[in-house]
Short mmCIF file of C-alpha atoms in Angstrom, two decimals:
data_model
loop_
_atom_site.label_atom_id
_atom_site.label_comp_id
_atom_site.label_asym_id
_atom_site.label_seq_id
_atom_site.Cartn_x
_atom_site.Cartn_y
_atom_site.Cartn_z
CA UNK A 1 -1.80 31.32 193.46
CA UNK A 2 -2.85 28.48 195.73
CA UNK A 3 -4.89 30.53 197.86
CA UNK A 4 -6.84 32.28 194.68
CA UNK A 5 -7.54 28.32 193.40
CA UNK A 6 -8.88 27.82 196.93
CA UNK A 7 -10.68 30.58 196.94
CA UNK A 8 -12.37 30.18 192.95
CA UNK A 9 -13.19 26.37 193.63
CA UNK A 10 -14.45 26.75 197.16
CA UNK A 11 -16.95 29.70 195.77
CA UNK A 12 -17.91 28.68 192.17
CA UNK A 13 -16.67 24.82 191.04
CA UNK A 14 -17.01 22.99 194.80
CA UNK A 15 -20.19 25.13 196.08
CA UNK A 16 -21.00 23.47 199.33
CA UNK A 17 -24.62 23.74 198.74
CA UNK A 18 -24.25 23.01 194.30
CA UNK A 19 -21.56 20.51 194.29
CA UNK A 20 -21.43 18.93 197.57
CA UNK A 21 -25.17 19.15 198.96
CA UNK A 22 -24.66 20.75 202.32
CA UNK A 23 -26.87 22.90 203.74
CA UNK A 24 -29.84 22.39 201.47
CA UNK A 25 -32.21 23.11 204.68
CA UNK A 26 -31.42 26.14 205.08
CA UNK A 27 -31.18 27.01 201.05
CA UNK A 28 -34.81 25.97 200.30
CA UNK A 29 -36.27 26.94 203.30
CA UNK A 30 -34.94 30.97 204.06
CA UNK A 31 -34.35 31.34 200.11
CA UNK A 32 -37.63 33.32 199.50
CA UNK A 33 -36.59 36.81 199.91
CA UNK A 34 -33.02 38.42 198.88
CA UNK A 35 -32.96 39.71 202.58
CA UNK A 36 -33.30 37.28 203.85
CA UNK A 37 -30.82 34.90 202.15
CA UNK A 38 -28.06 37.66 202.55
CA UNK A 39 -28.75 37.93 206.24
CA UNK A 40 -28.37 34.23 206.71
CA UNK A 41 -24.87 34.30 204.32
CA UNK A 42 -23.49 36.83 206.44
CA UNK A 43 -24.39 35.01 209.94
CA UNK A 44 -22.89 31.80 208.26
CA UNK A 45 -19.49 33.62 207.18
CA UNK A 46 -19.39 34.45 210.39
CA UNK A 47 -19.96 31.68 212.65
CA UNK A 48 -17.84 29.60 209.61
CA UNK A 49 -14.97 31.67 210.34
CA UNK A 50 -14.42 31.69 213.85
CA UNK A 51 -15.35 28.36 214.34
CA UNK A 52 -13.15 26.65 211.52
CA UNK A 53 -10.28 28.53 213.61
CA UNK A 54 -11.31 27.01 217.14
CA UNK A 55 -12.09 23.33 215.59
CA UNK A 56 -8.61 23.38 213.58
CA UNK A 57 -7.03 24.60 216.84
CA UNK A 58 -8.90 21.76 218.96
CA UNK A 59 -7.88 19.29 216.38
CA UNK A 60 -4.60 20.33 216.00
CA UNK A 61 -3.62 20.82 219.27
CA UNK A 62 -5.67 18.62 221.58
CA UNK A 63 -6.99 16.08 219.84
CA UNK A 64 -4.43 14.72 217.26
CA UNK A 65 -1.48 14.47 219.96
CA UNK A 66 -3.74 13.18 222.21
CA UNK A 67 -4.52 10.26 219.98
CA UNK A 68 -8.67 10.70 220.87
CA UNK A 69 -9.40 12.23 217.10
CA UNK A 70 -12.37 9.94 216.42
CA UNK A 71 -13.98 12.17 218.94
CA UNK A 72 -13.44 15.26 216.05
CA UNK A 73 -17.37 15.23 215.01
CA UNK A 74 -18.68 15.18 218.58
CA UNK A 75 -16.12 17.83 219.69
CA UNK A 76 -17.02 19.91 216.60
CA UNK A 77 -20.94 19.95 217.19
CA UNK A 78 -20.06 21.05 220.97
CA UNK A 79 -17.73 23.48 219.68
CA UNK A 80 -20.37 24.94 217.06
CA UNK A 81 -23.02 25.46 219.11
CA UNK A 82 -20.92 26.76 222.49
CA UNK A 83 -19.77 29.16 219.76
CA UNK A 84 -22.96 30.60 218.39
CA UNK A 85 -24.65 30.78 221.93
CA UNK A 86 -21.81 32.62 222.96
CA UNK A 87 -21.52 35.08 219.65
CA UNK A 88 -25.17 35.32 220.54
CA UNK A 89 -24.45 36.68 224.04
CA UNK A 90 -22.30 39.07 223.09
CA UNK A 91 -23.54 40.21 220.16
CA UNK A 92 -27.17 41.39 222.45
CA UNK A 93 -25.02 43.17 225.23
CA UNK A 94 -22.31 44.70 222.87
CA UNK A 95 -24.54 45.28 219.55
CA UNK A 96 -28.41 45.00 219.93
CA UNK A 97 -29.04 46.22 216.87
CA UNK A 98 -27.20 43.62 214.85
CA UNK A 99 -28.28 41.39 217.18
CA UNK A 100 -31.86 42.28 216.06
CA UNK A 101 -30.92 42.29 212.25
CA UNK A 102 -29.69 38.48 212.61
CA UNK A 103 -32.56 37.71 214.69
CA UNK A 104 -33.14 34.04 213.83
CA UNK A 105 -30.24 33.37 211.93
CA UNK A 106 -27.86 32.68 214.36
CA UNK A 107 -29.77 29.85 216.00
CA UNK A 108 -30.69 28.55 213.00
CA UNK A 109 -26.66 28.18 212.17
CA UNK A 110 -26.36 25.56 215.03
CA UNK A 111 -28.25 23.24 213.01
CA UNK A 112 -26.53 24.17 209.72
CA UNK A 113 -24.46 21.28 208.59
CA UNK A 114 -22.19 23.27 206.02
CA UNK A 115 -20.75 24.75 209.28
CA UNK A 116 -19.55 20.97 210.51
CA UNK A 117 -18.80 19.98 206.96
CA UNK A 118 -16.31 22.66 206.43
CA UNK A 119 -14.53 22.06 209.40
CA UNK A 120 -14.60 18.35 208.63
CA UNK A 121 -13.44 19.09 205.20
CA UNK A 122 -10.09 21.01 206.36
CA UNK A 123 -9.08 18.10 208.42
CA UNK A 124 -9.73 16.13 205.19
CA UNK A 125 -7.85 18.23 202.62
CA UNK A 126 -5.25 18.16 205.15
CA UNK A 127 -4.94 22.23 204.94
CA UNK A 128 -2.85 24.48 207.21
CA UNK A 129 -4.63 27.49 209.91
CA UNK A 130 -4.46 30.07 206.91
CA UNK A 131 -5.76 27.81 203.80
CA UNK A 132 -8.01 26.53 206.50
CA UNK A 133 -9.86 30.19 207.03
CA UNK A 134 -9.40 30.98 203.32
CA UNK A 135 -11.79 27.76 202.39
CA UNK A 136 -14.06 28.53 204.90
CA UNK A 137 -14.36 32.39 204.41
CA UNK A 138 -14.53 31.41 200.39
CA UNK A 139 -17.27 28.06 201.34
CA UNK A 140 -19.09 31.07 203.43
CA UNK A 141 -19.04 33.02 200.69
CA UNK A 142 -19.97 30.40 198.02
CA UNK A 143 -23.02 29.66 200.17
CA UNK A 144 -23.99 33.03 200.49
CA UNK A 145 -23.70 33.61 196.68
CA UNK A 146 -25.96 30.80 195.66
CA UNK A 147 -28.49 31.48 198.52
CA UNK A 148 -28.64 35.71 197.01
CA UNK A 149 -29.11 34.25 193.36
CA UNK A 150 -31.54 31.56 194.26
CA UNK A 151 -33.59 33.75 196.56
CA UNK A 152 -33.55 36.09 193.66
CA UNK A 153 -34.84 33.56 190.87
CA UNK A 154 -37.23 32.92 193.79
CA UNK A 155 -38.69 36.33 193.75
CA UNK A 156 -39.03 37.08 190.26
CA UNK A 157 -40.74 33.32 189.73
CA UNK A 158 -43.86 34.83 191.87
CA UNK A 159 -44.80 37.25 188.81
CA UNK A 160 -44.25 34.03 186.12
CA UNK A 161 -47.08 31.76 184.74
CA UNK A 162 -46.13 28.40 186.84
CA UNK A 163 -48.38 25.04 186.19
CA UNK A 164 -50.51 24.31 189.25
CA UNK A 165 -48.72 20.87 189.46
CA UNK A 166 -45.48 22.70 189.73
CA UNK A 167 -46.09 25.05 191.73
CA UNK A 168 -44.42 25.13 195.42
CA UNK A 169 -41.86 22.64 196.07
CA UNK A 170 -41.48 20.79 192.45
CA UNK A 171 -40.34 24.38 190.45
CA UNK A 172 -37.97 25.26 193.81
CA UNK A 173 -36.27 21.76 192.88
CA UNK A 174 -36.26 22.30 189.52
CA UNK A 175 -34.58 25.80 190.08
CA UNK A 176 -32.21 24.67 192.39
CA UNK A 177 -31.07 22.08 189.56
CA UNK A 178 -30.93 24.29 187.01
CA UNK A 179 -28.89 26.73 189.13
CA UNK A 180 -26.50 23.44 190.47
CA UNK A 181 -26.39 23.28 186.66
CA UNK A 182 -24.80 26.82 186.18
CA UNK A 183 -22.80 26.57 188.49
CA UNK A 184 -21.21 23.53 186.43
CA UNK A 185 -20.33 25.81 183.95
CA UNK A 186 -17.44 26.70 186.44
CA UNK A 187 -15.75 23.39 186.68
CA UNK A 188 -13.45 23.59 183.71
CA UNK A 189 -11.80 27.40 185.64
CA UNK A 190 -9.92 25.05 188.35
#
């Protein structure tokens, strides 16, 4: 039961781009076509997973009995981007192809803050190596959900009758309110 309430809050009630505002960059700006936003939620449930496990292992392990965990947010960024470069490296000699099909994505996840935020946020909540890859498989998941429906309102709002003066940037805000806004709706479930 405690993993399926991790699981329902981390995807619907506590979206990490909805509820808690991370990763906004890369909802506005690769949200235009469904493709696109899918390809980017599956690099980020990727690179989420694995490196929640190496930072909660480096935390764990190393840093905490150590006594040097105020450097967690430096070690994390290091650990996040050694982590896509290498995922990068092996994804072009072992799989081209998908290594083609993510094309910019994975760089692009280096810079992603809901990749830091998660694993900041399972130090917070204080959560063991299992809970730990639940909430970020479920915050990976979460994200890649809003960024689908989003680019999808985003497609469909090319063929409606927009205002010139909201046009652009002021109706993607709007949206993205209105869908924050739905997504509400899910708060009384957990």
């Amino acid at each position: 039961m405690e993993y399926i309430l991790i699981i329902i809050s981390a995807i619907f009630v506590n979206n990490i781009v909805l509820a808690q505002f991370l990763g906004i960059c890369p909802f506005m700006g690769v949200s235009n076509k469904i493709s696109t936003a899918a390809g980017m939620g599956a690099a980020v449930t990727f690179v989420m997973t694995i490196s929640t496990i190496f930072t909660y292992m480096i935390f764990t392990y190393i840093l905490k009995p150590l006594g040097i965990d105020f450097l967690q947010t430096i070690t994390y960024i290091l650990v996040i981007a050694a982590l896509v470069q290498m995922v990068e490296i092996i994804l072009k000699k072992v799989s081209p192809s998908l290594y083609q099909a993510l094309g910019v994505f994975l760089p692009l996840i280096t810079t992603n803050c809901t990749i830091l935020g998660v694993a900041l946020l399972v130090i917070q909540k204080d959560y063991h190596l299992m809970q730990s890859v639940v909430f970020a498989v479920s915050t990976a998941l979460g994200f890649a959900l809003a960024m689908v429906v989003f680019a999808g309102i985003r497609e469909q709002m090319e063929f409606a009758a927009i205002p010139r003066a909201m046009k652009g940037i002021p109706i993607t805000l709007v949206t993205a309110g209105l869908l924050a806004m739905a997504f509400m709706g899910f708060a009384g479930i957990v």
